[in-house]
CSV table of C-alpha atoms in Angstrom, one decimal:
chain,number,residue,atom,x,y,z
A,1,UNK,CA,86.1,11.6,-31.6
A,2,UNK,CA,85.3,11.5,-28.0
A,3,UNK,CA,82.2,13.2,-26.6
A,4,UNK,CA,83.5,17.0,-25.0
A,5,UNK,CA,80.5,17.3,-22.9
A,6,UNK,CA,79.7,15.3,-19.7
A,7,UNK,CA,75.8,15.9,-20.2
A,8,UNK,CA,74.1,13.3,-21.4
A,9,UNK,CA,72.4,13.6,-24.2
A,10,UNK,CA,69.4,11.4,-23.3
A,11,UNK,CA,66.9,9.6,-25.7
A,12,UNK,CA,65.5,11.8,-28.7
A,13,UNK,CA,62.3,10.6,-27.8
A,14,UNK,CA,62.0,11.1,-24.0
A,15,UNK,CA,61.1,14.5,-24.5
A,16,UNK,CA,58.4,13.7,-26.8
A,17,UNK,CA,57.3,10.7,-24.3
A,18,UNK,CA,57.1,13.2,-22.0
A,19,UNK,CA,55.2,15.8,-23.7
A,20,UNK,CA,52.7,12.9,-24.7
A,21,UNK,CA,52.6,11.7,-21.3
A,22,UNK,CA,51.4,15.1,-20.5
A,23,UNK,CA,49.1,15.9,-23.3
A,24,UNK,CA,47.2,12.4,-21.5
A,25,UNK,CA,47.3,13.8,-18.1
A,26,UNK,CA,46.2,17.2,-18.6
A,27,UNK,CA,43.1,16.1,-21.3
A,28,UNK,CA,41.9,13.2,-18.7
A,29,UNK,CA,42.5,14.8,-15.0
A,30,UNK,CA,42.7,18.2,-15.9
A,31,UNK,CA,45.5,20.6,-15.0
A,32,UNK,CA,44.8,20.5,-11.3
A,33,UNK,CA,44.4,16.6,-11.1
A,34,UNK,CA,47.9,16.1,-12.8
A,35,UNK,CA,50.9,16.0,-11.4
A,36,UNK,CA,54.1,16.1,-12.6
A,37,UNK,CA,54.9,12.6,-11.0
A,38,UNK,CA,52.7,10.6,-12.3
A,39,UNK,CA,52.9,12.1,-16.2
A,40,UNK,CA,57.0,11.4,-15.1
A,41,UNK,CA,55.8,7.6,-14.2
A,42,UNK,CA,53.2,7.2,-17.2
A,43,UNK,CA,56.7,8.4,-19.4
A,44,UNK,CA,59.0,6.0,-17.4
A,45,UNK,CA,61.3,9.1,-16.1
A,46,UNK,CA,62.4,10.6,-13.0
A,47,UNK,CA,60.1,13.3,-12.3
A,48,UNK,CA,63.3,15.7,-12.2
A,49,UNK,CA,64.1,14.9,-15.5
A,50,UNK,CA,60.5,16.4,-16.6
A,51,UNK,CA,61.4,19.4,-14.2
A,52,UNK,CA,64.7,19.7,-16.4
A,53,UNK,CA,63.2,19.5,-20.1
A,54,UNK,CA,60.4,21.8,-18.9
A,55,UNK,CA,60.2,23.5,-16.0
A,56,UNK,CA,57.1,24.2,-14.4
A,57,UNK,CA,53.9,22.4,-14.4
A,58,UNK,CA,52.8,25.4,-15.8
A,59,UNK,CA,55.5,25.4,-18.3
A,60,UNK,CA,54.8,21.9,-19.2
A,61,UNK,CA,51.1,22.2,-19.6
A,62,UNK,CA,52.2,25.2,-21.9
A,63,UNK,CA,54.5,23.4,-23.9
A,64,UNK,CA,51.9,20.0,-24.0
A,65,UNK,CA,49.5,22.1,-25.9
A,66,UNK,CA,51.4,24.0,-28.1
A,67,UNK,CA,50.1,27.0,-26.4
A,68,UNK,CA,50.6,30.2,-28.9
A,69,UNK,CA,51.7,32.4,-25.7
A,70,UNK,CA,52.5,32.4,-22.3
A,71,UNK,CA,50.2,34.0,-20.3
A,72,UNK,CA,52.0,34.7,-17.5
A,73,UNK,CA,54.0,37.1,-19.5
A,74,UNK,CA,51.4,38.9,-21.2
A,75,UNK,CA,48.8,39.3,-18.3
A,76,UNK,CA,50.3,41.6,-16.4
A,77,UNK,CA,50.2,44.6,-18.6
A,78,UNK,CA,46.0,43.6,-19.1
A,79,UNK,CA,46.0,43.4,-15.2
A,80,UNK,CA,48.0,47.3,-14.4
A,81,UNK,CA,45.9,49.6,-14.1
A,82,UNK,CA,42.7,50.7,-13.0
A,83,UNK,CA,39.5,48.3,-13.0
A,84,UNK,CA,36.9,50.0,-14.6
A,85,UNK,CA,39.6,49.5,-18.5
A,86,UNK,CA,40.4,46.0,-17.9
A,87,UNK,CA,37.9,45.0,-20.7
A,88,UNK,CA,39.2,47.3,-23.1
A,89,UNK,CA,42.8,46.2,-22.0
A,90,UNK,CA,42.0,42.7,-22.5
A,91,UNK,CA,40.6,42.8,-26.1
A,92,UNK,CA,43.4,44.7,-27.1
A,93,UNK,CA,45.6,42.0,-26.0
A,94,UNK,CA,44.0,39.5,-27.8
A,95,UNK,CA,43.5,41.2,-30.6
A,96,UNK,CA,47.5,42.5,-30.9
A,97,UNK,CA,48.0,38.5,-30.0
A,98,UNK,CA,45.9,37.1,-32.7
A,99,UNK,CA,47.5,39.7,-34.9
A,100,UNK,CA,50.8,38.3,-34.2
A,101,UNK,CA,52.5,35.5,-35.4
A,102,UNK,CA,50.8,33.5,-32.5
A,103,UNK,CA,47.8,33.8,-34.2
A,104,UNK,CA,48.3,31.5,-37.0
A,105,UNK,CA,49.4,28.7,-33.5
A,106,UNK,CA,45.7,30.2,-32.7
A,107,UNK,CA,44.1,29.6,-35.9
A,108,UNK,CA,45.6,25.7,-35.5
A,109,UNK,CA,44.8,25.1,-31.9
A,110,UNK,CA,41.1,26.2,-32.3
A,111,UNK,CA,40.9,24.8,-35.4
A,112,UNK,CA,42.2,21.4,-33.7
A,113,UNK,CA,40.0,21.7,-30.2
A,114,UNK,CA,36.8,21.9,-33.0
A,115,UNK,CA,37.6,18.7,-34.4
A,116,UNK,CA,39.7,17.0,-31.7
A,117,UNK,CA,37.7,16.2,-28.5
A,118,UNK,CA,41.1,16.5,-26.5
A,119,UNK,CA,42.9,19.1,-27.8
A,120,UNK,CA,39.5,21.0,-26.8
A,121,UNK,CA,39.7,19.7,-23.7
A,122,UNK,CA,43.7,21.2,-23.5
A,123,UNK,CA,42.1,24.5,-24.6
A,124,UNK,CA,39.4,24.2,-21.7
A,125,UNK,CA,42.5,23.9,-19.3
A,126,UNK,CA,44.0,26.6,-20.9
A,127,UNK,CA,41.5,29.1,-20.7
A,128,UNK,CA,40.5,28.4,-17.4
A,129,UNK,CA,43.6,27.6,-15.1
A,130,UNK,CA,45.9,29.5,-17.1
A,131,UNK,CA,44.3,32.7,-18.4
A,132,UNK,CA,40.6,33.5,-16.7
A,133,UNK,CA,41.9,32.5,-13.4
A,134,UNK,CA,44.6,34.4,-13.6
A,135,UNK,CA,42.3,37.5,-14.8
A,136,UNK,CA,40.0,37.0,-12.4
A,137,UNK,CA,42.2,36.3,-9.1
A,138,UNK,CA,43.2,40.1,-10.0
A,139,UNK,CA,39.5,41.5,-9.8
A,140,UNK,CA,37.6,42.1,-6.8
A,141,UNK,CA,34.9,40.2,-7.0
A,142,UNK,CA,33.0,37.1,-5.7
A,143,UNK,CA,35.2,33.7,-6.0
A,144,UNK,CA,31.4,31.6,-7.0
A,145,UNK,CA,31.1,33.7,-10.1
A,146,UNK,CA,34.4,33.3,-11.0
A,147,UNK,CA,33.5,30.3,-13.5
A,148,UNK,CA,30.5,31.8,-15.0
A,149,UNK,CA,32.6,35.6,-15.8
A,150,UNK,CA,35.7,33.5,-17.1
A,151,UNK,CA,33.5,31.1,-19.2
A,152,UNK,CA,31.1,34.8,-21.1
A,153,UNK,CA,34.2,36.4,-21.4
A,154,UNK,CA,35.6,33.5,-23.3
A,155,UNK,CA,32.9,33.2,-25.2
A,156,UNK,CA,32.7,36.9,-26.5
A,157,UNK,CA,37.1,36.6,-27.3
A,158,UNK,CA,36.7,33.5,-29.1
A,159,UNK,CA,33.8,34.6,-31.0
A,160,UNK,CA,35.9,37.3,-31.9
A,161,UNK,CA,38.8,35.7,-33.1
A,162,UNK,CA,36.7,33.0,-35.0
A,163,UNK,CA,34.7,36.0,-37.1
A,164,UNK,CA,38.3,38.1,-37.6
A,165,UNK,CA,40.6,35.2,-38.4
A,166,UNK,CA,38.6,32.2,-39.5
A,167,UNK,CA,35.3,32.6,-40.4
A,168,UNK,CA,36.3,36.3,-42.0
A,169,UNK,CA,32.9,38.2,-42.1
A,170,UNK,CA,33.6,41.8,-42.3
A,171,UNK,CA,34.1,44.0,-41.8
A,172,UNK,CA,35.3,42.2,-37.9
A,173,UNK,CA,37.8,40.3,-39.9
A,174,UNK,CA,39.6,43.9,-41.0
A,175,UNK,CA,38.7,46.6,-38.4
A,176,UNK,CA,41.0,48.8,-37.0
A,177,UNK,CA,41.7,47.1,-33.4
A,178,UNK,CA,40.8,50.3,-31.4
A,179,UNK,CA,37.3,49.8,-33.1
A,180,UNK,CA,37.1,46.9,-32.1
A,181,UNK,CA,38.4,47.8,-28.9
A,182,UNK,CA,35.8,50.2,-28.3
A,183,UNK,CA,32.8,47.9,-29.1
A,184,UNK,CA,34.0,45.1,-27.3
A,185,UNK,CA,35.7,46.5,-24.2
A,186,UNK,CA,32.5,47.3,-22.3
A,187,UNK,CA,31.0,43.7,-23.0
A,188,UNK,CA,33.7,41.8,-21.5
A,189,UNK,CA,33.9,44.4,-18.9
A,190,UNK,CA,30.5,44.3,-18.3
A,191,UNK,CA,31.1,40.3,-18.0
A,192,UNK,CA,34.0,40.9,-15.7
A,193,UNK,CA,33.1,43.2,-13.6
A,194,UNK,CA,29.5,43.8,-14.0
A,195,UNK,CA,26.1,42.6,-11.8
A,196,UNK,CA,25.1,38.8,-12.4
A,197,UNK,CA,21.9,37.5,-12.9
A,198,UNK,CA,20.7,36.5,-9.7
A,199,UNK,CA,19.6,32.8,-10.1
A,200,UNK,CA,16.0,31.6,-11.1
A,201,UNK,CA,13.9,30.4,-8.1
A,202,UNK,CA,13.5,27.0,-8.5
A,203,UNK,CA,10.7,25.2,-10.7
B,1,UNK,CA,4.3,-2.9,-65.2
B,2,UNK,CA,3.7,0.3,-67.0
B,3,UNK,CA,4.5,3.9,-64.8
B,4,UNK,CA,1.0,5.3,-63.7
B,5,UNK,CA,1.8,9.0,-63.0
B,6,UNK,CA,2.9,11.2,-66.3
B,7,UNK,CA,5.4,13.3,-64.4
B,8,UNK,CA,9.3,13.2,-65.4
B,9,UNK,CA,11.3,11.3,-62.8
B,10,UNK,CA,14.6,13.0,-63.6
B,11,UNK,CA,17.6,12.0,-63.4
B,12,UNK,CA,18.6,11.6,-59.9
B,13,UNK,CA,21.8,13.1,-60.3
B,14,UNK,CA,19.8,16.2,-61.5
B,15,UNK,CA,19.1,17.4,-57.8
B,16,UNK,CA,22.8,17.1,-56.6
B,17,UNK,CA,24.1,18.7,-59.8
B,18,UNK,CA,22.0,21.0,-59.2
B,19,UNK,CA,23.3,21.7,-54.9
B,20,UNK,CA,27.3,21.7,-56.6
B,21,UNK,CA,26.6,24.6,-58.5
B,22,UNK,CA,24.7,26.5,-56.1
B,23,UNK,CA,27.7,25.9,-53.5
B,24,UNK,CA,30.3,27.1,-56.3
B,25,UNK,CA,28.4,30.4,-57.4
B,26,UNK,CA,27.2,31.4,-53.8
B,27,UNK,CA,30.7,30.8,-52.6
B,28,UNK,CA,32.8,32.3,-55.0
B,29,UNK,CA,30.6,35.3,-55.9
B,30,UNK,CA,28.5,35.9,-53.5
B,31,UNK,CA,24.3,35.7,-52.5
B,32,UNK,CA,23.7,38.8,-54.6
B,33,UNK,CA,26.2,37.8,-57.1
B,34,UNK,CA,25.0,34.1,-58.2
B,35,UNK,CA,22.3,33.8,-60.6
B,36,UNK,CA,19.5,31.4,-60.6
B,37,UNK,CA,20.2,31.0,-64.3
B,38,UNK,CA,24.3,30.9,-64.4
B,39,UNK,CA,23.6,28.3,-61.5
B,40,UNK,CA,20.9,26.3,-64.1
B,41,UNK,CA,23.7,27.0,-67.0
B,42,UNK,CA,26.4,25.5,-64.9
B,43,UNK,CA,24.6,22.4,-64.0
B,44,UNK,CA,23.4,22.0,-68.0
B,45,UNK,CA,19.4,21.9,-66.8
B,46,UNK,CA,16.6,24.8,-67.2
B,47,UNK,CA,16.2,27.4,-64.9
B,48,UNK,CA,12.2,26.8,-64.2
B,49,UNK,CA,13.9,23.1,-63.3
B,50,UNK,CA,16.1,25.1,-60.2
B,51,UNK,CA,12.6,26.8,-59.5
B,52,UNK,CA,10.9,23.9,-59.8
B,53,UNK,CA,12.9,21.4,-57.1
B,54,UNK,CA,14.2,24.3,-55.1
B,55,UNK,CA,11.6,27.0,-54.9
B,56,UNK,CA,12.9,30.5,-54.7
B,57,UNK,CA,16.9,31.6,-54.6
B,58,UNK,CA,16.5,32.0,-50.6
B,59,UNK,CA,15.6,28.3,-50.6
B,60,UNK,CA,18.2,27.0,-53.4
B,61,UNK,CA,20.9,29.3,-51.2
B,62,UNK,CA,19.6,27.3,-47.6
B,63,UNK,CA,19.8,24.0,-49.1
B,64,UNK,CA,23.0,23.8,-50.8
B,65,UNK,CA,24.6,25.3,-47.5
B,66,UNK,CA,22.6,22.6,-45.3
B,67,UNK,CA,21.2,25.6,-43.8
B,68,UNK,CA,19.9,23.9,-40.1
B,69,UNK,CA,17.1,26.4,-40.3
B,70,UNK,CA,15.4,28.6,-42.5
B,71,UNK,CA,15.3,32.1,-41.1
B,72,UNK,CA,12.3,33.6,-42.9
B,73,UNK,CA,10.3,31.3,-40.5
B,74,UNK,CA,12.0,31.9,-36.9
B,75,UNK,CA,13.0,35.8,-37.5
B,76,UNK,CA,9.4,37.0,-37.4
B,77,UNK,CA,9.3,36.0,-33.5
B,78,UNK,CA,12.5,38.0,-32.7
B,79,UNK,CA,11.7,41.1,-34.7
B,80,UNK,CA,8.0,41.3,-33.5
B,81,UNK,CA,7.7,43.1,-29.8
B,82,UNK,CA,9.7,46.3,-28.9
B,83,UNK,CA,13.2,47.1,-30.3
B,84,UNK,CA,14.5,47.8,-26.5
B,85,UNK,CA,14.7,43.8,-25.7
B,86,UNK,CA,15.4,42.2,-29.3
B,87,UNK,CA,19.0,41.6,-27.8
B,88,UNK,CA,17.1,39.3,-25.5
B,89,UNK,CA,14.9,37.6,-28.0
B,90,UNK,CA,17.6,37.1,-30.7
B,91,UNK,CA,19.8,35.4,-28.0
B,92,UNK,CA,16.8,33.7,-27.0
B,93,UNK,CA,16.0,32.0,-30.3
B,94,UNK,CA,19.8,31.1,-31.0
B,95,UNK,CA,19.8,29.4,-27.7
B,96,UNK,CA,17.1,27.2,-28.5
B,97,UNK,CA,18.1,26.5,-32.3
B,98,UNK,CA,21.3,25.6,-30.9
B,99,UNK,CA,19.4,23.2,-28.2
B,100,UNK,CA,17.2,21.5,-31.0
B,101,UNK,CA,17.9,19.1,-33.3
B,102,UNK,CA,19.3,21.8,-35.5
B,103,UNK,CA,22.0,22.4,-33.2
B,104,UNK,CA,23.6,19.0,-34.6
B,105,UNK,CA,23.8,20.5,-38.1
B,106,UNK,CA,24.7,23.5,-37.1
B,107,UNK,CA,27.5,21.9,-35.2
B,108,UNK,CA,28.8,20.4,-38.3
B,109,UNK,CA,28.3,23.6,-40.3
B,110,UNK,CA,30.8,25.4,-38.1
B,111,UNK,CA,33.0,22.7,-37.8
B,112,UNK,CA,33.1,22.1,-42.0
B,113,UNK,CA,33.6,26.1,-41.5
B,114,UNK,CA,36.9,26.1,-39.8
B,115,UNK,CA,38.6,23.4,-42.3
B,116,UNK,CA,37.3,24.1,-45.4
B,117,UNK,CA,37.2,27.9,-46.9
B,118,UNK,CA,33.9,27.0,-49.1
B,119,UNK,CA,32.3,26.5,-46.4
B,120,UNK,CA,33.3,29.3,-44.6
B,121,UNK,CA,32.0,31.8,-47.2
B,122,UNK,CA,28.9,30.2,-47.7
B,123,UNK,CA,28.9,30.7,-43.6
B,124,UNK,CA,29.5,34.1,-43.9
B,125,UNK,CA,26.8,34.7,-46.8
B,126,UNK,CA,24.2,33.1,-44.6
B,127,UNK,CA,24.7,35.0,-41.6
B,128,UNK,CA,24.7,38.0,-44.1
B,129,UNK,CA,22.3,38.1,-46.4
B,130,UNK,CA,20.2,35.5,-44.4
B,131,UNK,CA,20.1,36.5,-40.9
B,132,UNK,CA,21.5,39.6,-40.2
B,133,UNK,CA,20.2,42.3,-43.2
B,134,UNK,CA,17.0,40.9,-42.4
B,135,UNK,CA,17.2,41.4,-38.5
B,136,UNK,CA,18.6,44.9,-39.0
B,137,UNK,CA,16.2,45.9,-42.1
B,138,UNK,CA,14.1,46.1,-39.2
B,139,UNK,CA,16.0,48.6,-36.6
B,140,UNK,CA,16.0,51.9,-37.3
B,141,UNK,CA,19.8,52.1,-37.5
B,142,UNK,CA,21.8,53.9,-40.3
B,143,UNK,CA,22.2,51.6,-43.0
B,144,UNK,CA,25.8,52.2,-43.4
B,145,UNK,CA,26.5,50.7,-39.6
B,146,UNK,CA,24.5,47.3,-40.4
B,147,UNK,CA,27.6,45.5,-41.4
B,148,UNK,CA,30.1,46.2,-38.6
B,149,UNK,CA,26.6,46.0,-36.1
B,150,UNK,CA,25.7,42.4,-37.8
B,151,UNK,CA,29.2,41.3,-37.3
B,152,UNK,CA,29.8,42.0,-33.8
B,153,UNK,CA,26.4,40.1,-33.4
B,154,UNK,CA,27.7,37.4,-34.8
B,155,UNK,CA,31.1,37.3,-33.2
B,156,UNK,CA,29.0,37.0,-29.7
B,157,UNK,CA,27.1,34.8,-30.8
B,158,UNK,CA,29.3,32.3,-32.7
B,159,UNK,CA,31.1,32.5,-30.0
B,160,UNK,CA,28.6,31.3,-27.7
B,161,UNK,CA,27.6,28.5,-29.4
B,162,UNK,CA,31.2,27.1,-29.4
B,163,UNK,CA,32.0,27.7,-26.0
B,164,UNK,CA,28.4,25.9,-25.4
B,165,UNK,CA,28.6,23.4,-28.0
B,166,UNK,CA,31.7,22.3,-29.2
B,167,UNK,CA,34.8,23.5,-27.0
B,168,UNK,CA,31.9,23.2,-23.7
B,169,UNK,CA,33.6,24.8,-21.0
B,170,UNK,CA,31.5,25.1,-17.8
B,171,UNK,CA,29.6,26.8,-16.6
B,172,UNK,CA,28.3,28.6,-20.1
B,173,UNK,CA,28.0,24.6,-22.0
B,174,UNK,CA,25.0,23.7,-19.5
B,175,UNK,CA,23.9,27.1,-18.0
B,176,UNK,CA,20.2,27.8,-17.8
B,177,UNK,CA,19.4,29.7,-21.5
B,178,UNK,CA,17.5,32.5,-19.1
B,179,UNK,CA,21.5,33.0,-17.7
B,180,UNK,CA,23.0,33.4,-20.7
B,181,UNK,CA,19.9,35.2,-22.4
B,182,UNK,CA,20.5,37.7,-19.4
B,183,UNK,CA,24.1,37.9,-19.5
B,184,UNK,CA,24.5,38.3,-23.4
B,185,UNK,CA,21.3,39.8,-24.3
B,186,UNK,CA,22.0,43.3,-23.4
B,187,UNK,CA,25.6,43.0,-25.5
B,188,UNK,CA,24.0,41.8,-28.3
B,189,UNK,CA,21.2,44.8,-28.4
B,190,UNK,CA,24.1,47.8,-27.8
B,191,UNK,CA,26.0,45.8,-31.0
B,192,UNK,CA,22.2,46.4,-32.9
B,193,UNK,CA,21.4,49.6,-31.3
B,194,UNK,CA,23.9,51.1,-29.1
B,195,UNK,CA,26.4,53.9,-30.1
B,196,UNK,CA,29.4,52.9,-32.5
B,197,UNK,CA,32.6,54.5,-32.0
B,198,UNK,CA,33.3,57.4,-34.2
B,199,UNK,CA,36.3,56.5,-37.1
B,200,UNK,CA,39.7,57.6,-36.0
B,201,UNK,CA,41.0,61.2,-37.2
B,202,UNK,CA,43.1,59.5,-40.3
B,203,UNK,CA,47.1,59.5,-39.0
């Protein structure tokens, strides 16, 4: 029976090339320092044929990692609104997220970056580029400390998700989210938008 | 050639046998719950034997879970000096345990942790019964608050040692511990002493 479609089908395992090709990329330069031409040359494809299967380097990265959500669809309801409730906005967002079926793709990927030195560093890139930046480009505050803001508030949300959905010490691992919420919306505000240590003088 | 000293060798196996059914009976009921002597029946030996190679149930409990340190000895620092800056001190100490040699162990605690549910609730009953009761014992909190308290301590601070130690993302894995004791300090002392949210009105 002849084929009905003029599209070719292409090769099964391109797409998976690619995506490997990617997962490379992304772990060793980073999500800046790769481009979508040379994860296209290290899969032997036409760089628009990567564009096709996946859109976006964004979309790509996403898809590389097995990301459990898109950020740039959730953000934007974390970043309405006024400043001074973007903490408690953004740990109820995770909370709802790790809550959702994306959690259990949460419970895997961190469970991977602890034993996997490169998935971890795919979650690095993830946090970073695709989540705190975002976050932070939003706030009004001083590009330097960008880094160090992104990397406490990280560590107070993964915490968080490690006590309520792997490590399961209560009562974290059951509390109503708005409890939750309210104890830990001031902290990552207070990293957000809050003052910085000015640094030590030197030894 | 004759043996000189009078004292039992044992079996070797004794000691192990000994560490399996400590992990079994912590894990599956609990510090409180496991008994020296169902832990001594289990392994087929004497109880004064446990006492004997193991010491007290504290010290049976830290070295079937590997414990990388033994709080009795390094609480006494953090709860000594006024209760306004033991957010400080307490992120102080895990800082440096983390940056010792007993950082390694603890690395692999936490990773064992995340794959393997055993390990995980003897996890959880060390940060517990070992760290936590005793570190709130000591604030003059109400005693029904100590475990949601105790486990927002420990989401920050679990937290903070993976984003340091096993996913590292910059700048929080080689920040200067004053930074982070300055940054995390005051969130850890409101989870011990700050206000907690009232419960929601039932809906």
């Amino acid at each position: 029976m002849a084929r009905r479609t003029g599209r070719r089908p292409g090769n099964p395992g391109t797409r998976e090339g690619i995506l490997d090709a990617a997962r490379t990329a992304f772990a060793e330069r980073g999500f800046d320092g790769a481009s979508i031409r040379a994860i296209a040359a290290a899969a032997a494809v036409d760089p628009a044929l990567v564009h096709h299967y996946f859109g976006t380097k964004d979309q790509l990265f996403l898809a590389a990692m097995n990301a459990p959500f898109d950020p740039r669809e959730l953000l934007p309801k974390v970043l309405a609104g006024d400043r001074e409730s973007i903490g408690e906005r953004l740990v109820r967002l995770f909370l709802g997220l790790w809550d959702s079926p994306a959690g259990t793709a949460g419970v895997a990927l961190l469970r991977s970056a602890l034993s996997n030195e490169w998935t971890a560093r795919l979650l690095r890139e993830f946090l970073t580029t695709q989540v705190l930046r975002r976050v932070l480009d939003n706030l009004d505050v001083d590009p330097a400390e960008l880094p160090l803001r992104g990397s406490l508030v990280a560590s107070q949300l993964i915490g968080l998700a490690m006590m309520r959905h792997l490590i399961r010490l209560e009562p974290v691992a059951s509390a109503a989210p708005e409890t939750l919420v309210t104890m830990i919306g001031p902290t990552v505000q207070r990293y957000l938008t809050g003052p910085l240590p000015t640094p030590p003088p030197p030894v």
